[in-house]
Short mmCIF file of C-alpha atoms and ligand atoms in Angstrom, two decimals:
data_model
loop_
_atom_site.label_atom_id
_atom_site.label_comp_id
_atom_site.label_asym_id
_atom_site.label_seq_id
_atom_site.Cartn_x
_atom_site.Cartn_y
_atom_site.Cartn_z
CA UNK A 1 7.80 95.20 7.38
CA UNK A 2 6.45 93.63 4.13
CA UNK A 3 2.58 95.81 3.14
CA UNK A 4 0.48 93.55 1.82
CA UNK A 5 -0.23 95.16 -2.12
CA UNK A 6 -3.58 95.31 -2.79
CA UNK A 7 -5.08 93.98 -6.10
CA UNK A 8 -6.76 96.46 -9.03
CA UNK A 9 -8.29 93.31 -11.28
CA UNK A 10 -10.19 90.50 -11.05
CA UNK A 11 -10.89 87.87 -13.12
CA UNK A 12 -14.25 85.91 -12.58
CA UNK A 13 -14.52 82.82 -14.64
CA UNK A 14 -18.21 82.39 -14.68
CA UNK A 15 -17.86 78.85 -16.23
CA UNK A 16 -15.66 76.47 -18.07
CA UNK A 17 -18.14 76.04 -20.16
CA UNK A 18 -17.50 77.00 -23.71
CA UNK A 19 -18.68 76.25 -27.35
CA UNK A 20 -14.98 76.63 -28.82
CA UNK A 21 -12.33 73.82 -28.41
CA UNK A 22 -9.32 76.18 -28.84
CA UNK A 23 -5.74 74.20 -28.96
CA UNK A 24 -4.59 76.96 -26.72
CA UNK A 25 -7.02 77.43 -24.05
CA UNK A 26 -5.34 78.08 -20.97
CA UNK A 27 -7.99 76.77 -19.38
CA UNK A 28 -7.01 73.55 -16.78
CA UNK A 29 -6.75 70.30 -18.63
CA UNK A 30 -9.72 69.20 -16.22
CA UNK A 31 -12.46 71.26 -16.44
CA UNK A 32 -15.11 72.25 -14.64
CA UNK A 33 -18.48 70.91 -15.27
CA UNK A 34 -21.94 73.24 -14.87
CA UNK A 35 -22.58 70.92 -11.38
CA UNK A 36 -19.37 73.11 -9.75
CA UNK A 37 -20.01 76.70 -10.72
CA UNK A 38 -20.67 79.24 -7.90
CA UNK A 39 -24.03 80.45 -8.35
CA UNK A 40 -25.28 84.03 -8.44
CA UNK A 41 -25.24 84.63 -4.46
CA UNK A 42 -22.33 83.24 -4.59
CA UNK A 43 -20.74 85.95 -6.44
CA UNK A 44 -22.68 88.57 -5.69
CA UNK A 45 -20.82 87.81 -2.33
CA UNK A 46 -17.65 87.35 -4.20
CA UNK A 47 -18.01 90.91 -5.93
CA UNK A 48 -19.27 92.76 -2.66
CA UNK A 49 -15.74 91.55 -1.37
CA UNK A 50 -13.64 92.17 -4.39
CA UNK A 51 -14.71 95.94 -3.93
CA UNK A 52 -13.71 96.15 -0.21
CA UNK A 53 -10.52 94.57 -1.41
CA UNK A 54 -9.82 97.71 -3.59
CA UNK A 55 -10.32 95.83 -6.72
CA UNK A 56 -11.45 98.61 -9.69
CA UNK A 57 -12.10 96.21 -12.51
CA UNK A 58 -13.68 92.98 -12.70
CA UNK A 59 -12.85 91.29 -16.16
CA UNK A 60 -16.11 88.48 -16.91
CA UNK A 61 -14.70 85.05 -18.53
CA UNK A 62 -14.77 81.54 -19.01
CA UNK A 63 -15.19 79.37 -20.85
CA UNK A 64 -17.87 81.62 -22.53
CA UNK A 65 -19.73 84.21 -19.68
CA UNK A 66 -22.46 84.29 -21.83
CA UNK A 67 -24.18 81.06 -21.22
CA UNK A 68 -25.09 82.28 -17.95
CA UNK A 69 -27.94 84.05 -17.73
CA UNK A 70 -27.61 85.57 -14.66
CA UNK A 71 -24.30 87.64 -16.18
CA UNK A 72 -26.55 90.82 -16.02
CA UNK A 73 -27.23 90.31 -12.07
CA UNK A 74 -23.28 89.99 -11.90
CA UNK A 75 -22.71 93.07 -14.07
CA UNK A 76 -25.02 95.54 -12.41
CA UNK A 77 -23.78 94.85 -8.92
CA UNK A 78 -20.45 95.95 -10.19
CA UNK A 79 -21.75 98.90 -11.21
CA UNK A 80 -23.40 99.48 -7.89
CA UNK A 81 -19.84 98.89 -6.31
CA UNK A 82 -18.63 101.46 -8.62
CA UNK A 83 -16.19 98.76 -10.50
CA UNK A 84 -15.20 98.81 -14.54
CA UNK A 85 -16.70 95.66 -16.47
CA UNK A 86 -15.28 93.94 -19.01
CA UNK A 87 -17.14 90.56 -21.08
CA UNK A 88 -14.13 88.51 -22.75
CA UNK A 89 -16.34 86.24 -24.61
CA UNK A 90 -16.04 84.32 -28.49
CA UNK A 91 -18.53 86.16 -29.37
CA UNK A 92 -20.70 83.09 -30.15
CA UNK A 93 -23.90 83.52 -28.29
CA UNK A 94 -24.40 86.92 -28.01
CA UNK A 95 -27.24 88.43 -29.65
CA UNK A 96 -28.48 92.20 -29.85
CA UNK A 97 -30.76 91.66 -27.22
CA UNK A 98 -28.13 90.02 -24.96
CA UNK A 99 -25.65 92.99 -25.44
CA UNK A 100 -28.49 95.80 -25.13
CA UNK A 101 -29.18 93.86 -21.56
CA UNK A 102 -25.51 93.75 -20.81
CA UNK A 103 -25.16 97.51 -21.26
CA UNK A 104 -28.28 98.46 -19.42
CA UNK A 105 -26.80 96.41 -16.68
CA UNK A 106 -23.76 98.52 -17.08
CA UNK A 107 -21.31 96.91 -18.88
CA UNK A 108 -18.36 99.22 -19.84
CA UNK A 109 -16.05 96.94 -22.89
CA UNK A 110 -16.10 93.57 -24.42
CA UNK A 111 -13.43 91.67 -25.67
CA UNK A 112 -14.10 89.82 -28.76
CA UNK A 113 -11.94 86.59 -29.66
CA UNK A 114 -10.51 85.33 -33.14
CA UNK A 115 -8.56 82.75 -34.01
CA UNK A 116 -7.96 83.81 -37.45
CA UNK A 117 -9.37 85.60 -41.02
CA UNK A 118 -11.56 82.36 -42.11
CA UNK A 119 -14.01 80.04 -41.15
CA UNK A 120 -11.15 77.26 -41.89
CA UNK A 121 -8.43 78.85 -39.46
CA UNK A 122 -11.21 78.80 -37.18
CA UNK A 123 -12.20 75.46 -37.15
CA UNK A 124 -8.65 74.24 -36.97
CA UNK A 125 -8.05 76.12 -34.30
CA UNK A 126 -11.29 76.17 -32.53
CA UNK A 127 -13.05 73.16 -33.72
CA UNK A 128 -15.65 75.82 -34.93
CA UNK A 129 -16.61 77.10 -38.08
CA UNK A 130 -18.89 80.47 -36.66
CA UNK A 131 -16.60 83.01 -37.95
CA UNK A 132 -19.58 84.04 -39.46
CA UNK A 133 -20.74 84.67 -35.57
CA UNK A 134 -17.76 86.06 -34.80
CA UNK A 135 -18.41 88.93 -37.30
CA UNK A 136 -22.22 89.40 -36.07
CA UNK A 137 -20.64 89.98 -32.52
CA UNK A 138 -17.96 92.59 -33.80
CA UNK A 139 -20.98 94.35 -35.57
CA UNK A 140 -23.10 94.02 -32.00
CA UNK A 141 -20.90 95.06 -29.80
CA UNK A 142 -20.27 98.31 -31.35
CA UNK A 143 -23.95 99.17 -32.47
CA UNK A 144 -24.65 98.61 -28.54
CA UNK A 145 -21.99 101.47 -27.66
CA UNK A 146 -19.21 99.09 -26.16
CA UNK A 147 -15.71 99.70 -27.42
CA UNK A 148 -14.58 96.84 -29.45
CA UNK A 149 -11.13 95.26 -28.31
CA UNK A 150 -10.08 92.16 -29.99
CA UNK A 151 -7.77 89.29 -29.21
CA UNK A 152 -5.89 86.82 -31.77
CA UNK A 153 -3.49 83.58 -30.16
CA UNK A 154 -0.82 83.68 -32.41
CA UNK A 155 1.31 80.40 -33.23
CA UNK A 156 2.73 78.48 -36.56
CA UNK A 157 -0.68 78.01 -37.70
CA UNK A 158 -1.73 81.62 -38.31
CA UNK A 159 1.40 84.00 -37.74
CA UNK A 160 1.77 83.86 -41.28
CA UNK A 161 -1.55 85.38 -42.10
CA UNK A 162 -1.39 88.22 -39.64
CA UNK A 163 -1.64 90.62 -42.46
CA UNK A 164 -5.35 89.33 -43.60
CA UNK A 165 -5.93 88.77 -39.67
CA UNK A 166 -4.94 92.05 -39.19
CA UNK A 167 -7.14 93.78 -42.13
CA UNK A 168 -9.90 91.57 -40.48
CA UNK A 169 -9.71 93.64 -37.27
CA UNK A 170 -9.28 96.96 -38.63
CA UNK A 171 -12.73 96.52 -41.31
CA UNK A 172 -15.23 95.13 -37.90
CA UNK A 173 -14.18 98.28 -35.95
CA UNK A 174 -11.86 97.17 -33.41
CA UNK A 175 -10.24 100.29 -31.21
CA UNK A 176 -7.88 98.03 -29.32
CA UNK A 177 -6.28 94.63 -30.97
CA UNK A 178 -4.30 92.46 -28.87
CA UNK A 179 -1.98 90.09 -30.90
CA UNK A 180 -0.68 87.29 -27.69
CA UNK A 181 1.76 85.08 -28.98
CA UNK A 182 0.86 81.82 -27.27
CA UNK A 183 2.18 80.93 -23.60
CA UNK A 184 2.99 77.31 -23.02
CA UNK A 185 0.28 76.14 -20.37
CA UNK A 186 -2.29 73.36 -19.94
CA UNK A 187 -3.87 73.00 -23.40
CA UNK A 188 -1.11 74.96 -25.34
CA UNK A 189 2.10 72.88 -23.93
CA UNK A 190 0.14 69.52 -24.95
CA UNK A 191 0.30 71.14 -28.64
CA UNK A 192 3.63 72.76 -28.33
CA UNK A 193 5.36 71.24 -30.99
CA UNK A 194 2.36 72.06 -33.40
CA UNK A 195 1.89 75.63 -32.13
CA UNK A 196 5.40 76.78 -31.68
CA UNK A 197 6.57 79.01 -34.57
CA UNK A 198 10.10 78.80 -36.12
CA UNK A 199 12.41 81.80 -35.52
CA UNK A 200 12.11 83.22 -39.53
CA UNK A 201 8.32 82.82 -39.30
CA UNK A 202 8.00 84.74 -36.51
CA UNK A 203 10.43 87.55 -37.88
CA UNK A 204 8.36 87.91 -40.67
CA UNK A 205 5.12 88.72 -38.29
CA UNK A 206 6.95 91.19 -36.16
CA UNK A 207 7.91 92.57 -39.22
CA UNK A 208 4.20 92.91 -40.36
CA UNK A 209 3.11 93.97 -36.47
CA UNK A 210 5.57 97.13 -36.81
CA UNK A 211 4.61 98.16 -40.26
CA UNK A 212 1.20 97.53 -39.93
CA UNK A 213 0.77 99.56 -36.15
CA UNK A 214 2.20 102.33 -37.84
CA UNK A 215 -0.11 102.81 -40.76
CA UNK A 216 -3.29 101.81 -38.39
CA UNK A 217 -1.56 104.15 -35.49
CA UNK A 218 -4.57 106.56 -36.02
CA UNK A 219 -7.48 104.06 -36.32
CA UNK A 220 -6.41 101.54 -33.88
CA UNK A 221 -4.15 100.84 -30.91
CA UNK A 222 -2.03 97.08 -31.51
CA UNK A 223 -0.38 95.10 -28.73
CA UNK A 224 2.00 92.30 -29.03
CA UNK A 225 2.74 89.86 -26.22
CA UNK A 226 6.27 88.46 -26.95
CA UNK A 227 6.45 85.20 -27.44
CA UNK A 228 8.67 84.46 -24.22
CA UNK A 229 10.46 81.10 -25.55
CA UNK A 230 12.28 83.15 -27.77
CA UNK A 231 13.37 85.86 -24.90
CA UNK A 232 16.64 85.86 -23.01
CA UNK A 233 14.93 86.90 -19.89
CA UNK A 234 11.01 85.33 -18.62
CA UNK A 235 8.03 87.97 -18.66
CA UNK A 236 7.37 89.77 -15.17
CA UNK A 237 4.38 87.02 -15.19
CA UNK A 238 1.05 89.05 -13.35
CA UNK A 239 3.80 91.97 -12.09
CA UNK A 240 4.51 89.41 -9.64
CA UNK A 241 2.69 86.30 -7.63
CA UNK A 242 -0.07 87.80 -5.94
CA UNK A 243 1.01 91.91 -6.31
CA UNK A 244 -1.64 92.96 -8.70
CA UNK A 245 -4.66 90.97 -9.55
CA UNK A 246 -6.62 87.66 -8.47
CA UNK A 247 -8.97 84.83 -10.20
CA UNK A 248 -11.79 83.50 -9.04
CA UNK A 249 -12.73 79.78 -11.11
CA UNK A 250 -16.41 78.76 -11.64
CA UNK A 251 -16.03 76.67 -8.69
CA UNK A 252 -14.74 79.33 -6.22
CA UNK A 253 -11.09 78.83 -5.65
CA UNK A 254 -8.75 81.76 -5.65
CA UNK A 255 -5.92 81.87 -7.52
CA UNK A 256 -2.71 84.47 -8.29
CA UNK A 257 -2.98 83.71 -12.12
CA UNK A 258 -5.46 82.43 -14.44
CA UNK A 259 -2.99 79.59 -14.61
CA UNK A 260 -1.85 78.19 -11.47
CA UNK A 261 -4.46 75.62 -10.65
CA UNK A 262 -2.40 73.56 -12.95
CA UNK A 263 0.19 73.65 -10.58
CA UNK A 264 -0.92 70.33 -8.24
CA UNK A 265 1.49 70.76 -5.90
CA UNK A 266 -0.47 73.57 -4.16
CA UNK A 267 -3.81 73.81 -2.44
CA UNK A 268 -5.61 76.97 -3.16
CA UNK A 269 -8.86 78.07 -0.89
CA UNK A 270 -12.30 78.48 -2.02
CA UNK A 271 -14.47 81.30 -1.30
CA UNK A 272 -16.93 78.88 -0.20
CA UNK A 273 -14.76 78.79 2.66
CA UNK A 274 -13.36 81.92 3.12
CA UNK A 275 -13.20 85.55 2.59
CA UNK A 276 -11.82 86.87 -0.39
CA UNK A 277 -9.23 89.89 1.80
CA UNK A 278 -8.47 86.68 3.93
CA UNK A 279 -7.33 84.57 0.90
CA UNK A 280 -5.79 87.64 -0.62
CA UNK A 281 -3.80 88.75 2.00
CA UNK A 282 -3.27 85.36 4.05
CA UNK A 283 -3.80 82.44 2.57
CA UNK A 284 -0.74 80.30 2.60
CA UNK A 285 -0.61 79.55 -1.87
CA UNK A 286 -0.61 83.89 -1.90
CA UNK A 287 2.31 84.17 0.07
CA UNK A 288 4.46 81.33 -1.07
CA UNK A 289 5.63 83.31 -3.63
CA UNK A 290 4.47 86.90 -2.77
CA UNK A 291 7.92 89.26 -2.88
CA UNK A 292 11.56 88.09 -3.08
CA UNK A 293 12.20 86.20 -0.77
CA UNK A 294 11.39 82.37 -1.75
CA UNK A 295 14.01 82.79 -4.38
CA UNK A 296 16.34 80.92 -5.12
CA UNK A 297 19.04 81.46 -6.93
CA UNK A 298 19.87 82.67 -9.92
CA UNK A 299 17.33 85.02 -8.86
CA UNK A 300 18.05 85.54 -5.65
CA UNK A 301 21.15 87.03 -6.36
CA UNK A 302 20.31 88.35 -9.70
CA UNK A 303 19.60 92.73 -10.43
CA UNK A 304 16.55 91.80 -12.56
CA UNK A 305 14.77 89.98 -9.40
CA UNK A 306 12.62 93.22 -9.16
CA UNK A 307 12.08 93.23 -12.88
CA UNK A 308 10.88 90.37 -13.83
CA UNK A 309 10.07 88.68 -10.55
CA UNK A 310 11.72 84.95 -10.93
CA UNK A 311 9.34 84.45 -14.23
CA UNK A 312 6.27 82.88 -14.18
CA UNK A 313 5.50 80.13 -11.76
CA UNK A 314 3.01 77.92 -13.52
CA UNK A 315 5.25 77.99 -16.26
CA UNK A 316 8.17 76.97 -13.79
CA UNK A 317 5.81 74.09 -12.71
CA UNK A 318 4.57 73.36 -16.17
CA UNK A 319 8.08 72.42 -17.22
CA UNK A 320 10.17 71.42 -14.30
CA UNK A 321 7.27 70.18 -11.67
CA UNK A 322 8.34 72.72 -9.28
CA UNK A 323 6.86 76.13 -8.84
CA UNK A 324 9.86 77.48 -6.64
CA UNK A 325 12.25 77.15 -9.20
CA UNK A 326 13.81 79.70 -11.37
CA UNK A 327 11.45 80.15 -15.15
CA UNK A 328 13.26 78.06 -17.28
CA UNK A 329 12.68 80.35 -20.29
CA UNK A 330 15.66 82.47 -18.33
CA UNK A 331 18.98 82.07 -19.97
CA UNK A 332 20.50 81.55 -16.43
CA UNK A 333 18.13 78.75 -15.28
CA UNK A 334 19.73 75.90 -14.94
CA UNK A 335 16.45 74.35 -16.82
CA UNK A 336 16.67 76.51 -19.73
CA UNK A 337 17.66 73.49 -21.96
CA UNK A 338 13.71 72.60 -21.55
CA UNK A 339 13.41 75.67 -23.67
CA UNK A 340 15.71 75.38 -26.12
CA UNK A 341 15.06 72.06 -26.62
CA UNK A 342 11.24 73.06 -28.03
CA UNK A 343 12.96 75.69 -29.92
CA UNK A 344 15.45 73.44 -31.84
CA UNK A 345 12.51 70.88 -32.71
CA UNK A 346 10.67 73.83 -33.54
CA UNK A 347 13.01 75.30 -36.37
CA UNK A 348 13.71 71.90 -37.93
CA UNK A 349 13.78 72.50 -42.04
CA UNK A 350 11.84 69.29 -42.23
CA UNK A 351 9.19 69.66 -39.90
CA UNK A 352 5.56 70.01 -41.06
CA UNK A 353 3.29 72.80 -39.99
CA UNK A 354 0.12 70.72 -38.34
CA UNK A 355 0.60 67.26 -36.79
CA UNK A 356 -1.41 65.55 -34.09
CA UNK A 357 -3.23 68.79 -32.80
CA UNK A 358 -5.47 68.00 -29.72
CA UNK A 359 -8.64 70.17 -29.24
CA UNK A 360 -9.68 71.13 -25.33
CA UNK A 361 -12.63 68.42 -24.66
CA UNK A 362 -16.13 69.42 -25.31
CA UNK A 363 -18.26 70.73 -22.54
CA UNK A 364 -21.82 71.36 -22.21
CA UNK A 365 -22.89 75.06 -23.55
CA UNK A 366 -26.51 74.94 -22.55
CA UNK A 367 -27.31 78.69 -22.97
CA UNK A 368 -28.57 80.01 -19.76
CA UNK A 369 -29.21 79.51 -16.57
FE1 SF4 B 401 14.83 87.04 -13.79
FE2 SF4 B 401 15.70 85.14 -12.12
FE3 SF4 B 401 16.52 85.16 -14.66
FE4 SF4 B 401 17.35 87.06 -12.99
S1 SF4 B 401 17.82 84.87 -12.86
S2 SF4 B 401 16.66 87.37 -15.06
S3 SF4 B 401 15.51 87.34 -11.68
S4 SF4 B 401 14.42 84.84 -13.91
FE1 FES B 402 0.56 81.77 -13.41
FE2 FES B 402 2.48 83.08 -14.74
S1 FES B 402 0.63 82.18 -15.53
S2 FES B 402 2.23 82.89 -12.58
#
């Protein structure tokens, strides 16, 4: 008999609302306006049934959490429930006020955001030019106690400066620095061809990466999320669809990812409707692809089926329209030529390093609530 796992994370995405425009976000193409967001009952309800669910950390994001001002409400009623907090946020926004009312509330880390070492990196990436802000949060977040982690999307655009981006990390403070190559999804795949690094490019940052972990090994831990084009096998996407973790959008559906409400093809349920254990544990999108058994082959027949888990579904969707089907960055899908297609266009001698780039729409970032 199959036991249900039971999920250690969850992701609440307070709001799509944001004041970057990052090529990359991840975020759904359609976005949530301030109209659709749960409000704070809502999630207190949300959170009450997260911790019956087993769920030990609840990670606060967006959009950017901080333009509600009922994030402190949210915050402390983990704490009552006894689970970890975490504010992924661009930093813009936050104040020392806000963060000295974030901690009293309880808050335990924040994750800070950059999108490279300069105002201009950040305004081509993010449509932005408050690096300035960015370095005021950095500075914040550590004189309120937190420990700093910091995040940088890496693509063509900034892999070659992720020596100064680097430096720029280690002189604000950060403990933890998380270096994500970009995944292809909503915002992202539209860019692709302007995002997607060349093969010597990125050879020359995980060059960098190594040298530079080991002279910072003491002050500073690095992470680097592979860029999974250039992989023979996919990445074991979430340890598996619905096995470890669960996101709540602003507007109350559940999902297995961050990602899937991209895919179309599935309906989700809403914790408007239902209980979170129910939708965790029953609802019909959390078992289509829960376990081993949906597979089809390669996979189903393949020794890595319990290492990697089939790939990553949205990113099955994203590139083939179905979610069932094998993750096409695989070397033994039979899509895999979507892959290496990208890759040939990508390490074309003649190709320019910008082109069209489309930024993620505006939304509203009223501050507050
Ligand atoms: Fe993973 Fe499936 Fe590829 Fe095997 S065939 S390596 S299980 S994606
Ligand atoms: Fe959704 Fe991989 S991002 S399953």
């Amino acid at each position: 008999m199959n036991v249900t796992p039971q999920p250690y994370g969850l992701l609440a995405e307070v709001t799509h609302r944001c004041p970057l425009h990052c090529v990359y976000c991840s975020n759904p193409l359609a976005l949530l306006e301030r109209q659709d967001e749960l409000g704070v009952e809502d999630w207190l309800r949300v959170l009450g049934q997260a911790a019956d669910l087993g769920v030990l950390q609840v990670h606060l994001s967006g959009g950017e959490p901080l333009v509600r001002g009922d994030l402190e409400t949210l915050v402390a009623e983990c704490r009552r429930l006894g689970m970890y907090t975490n504010l992924i946020t661009s930093g813009l926004g936050l104040t020392e006020s806000r963060a000295e009312s974030l901690v009293a509330a309880g808050l335990n880390s924040a994750q800070l955001s950059i999108q490279g070492d300069t105002a201009e990196s950040t305004n081509l990436v993010a449509a932005s030019k408050r690096f300035d802000k960015k370095e005021a949060a950095a500075r914040i977040i550590r004189d309120a106690g937190l420990p700093l982690n910091m995040n940088v999307v890496l693509h063509r655009l900034n892999l070659s400066r992720l020596d100064a981006i680097i430096d720029v990390c280690a002189r604000w403070g950060a403990e933890r620095l998380e270096l994500a190559n970009t995944q292809y999804y909503g915002w992202a795949l539209r860019n692709r061809d302007q995002l997607m690094p060349g093969k010597a490019q990125l050879d020359d940052a995980v060059a960098v990466y190594q040298r530079r972990k080991a002279e910072l090994a003491e002050q500073m831990e690095m992470l680097w999320i592979l860029p999974d084009y250039y992989e023979p096998y996919p990445k074991p996407c979430m340890g598996g669809w619905a096995q470890t973790a669960l996101t709540v959008a602003p507007d109350g559906v559940v999902y297995p990812c961050p990602v899937a409400a991209e895919i179309t093809t599935m309906e989700f349920a809403s914790v408007r409707e239902h209980d979170l254990g129910w939708i965790w544990a029953k609802s019909p999108a959390f078992e289509a692809y829960r376990g081993t058994e949906w597979m089809p082959d390669p996979c189903r027949s393949c020794s890595r089926k319990e290492i990697d888990f089939g790939g990553c579904r949205c990113q099955a969707f994203a590139l083939t329209g179905d979610a069932g089907r094998t993750d096409p960055v695989c070397q033994h899908s039979p899509d895999h030529h979507l892959v290496t297609d990208a890759l040939v266009r990508a390490n074309q001698d003649d190709r320019g390093a910008d082109g069209q780039l489309v930024h993620r729409r505006p939304t509203v970032t009223t501050p507050g609530r």
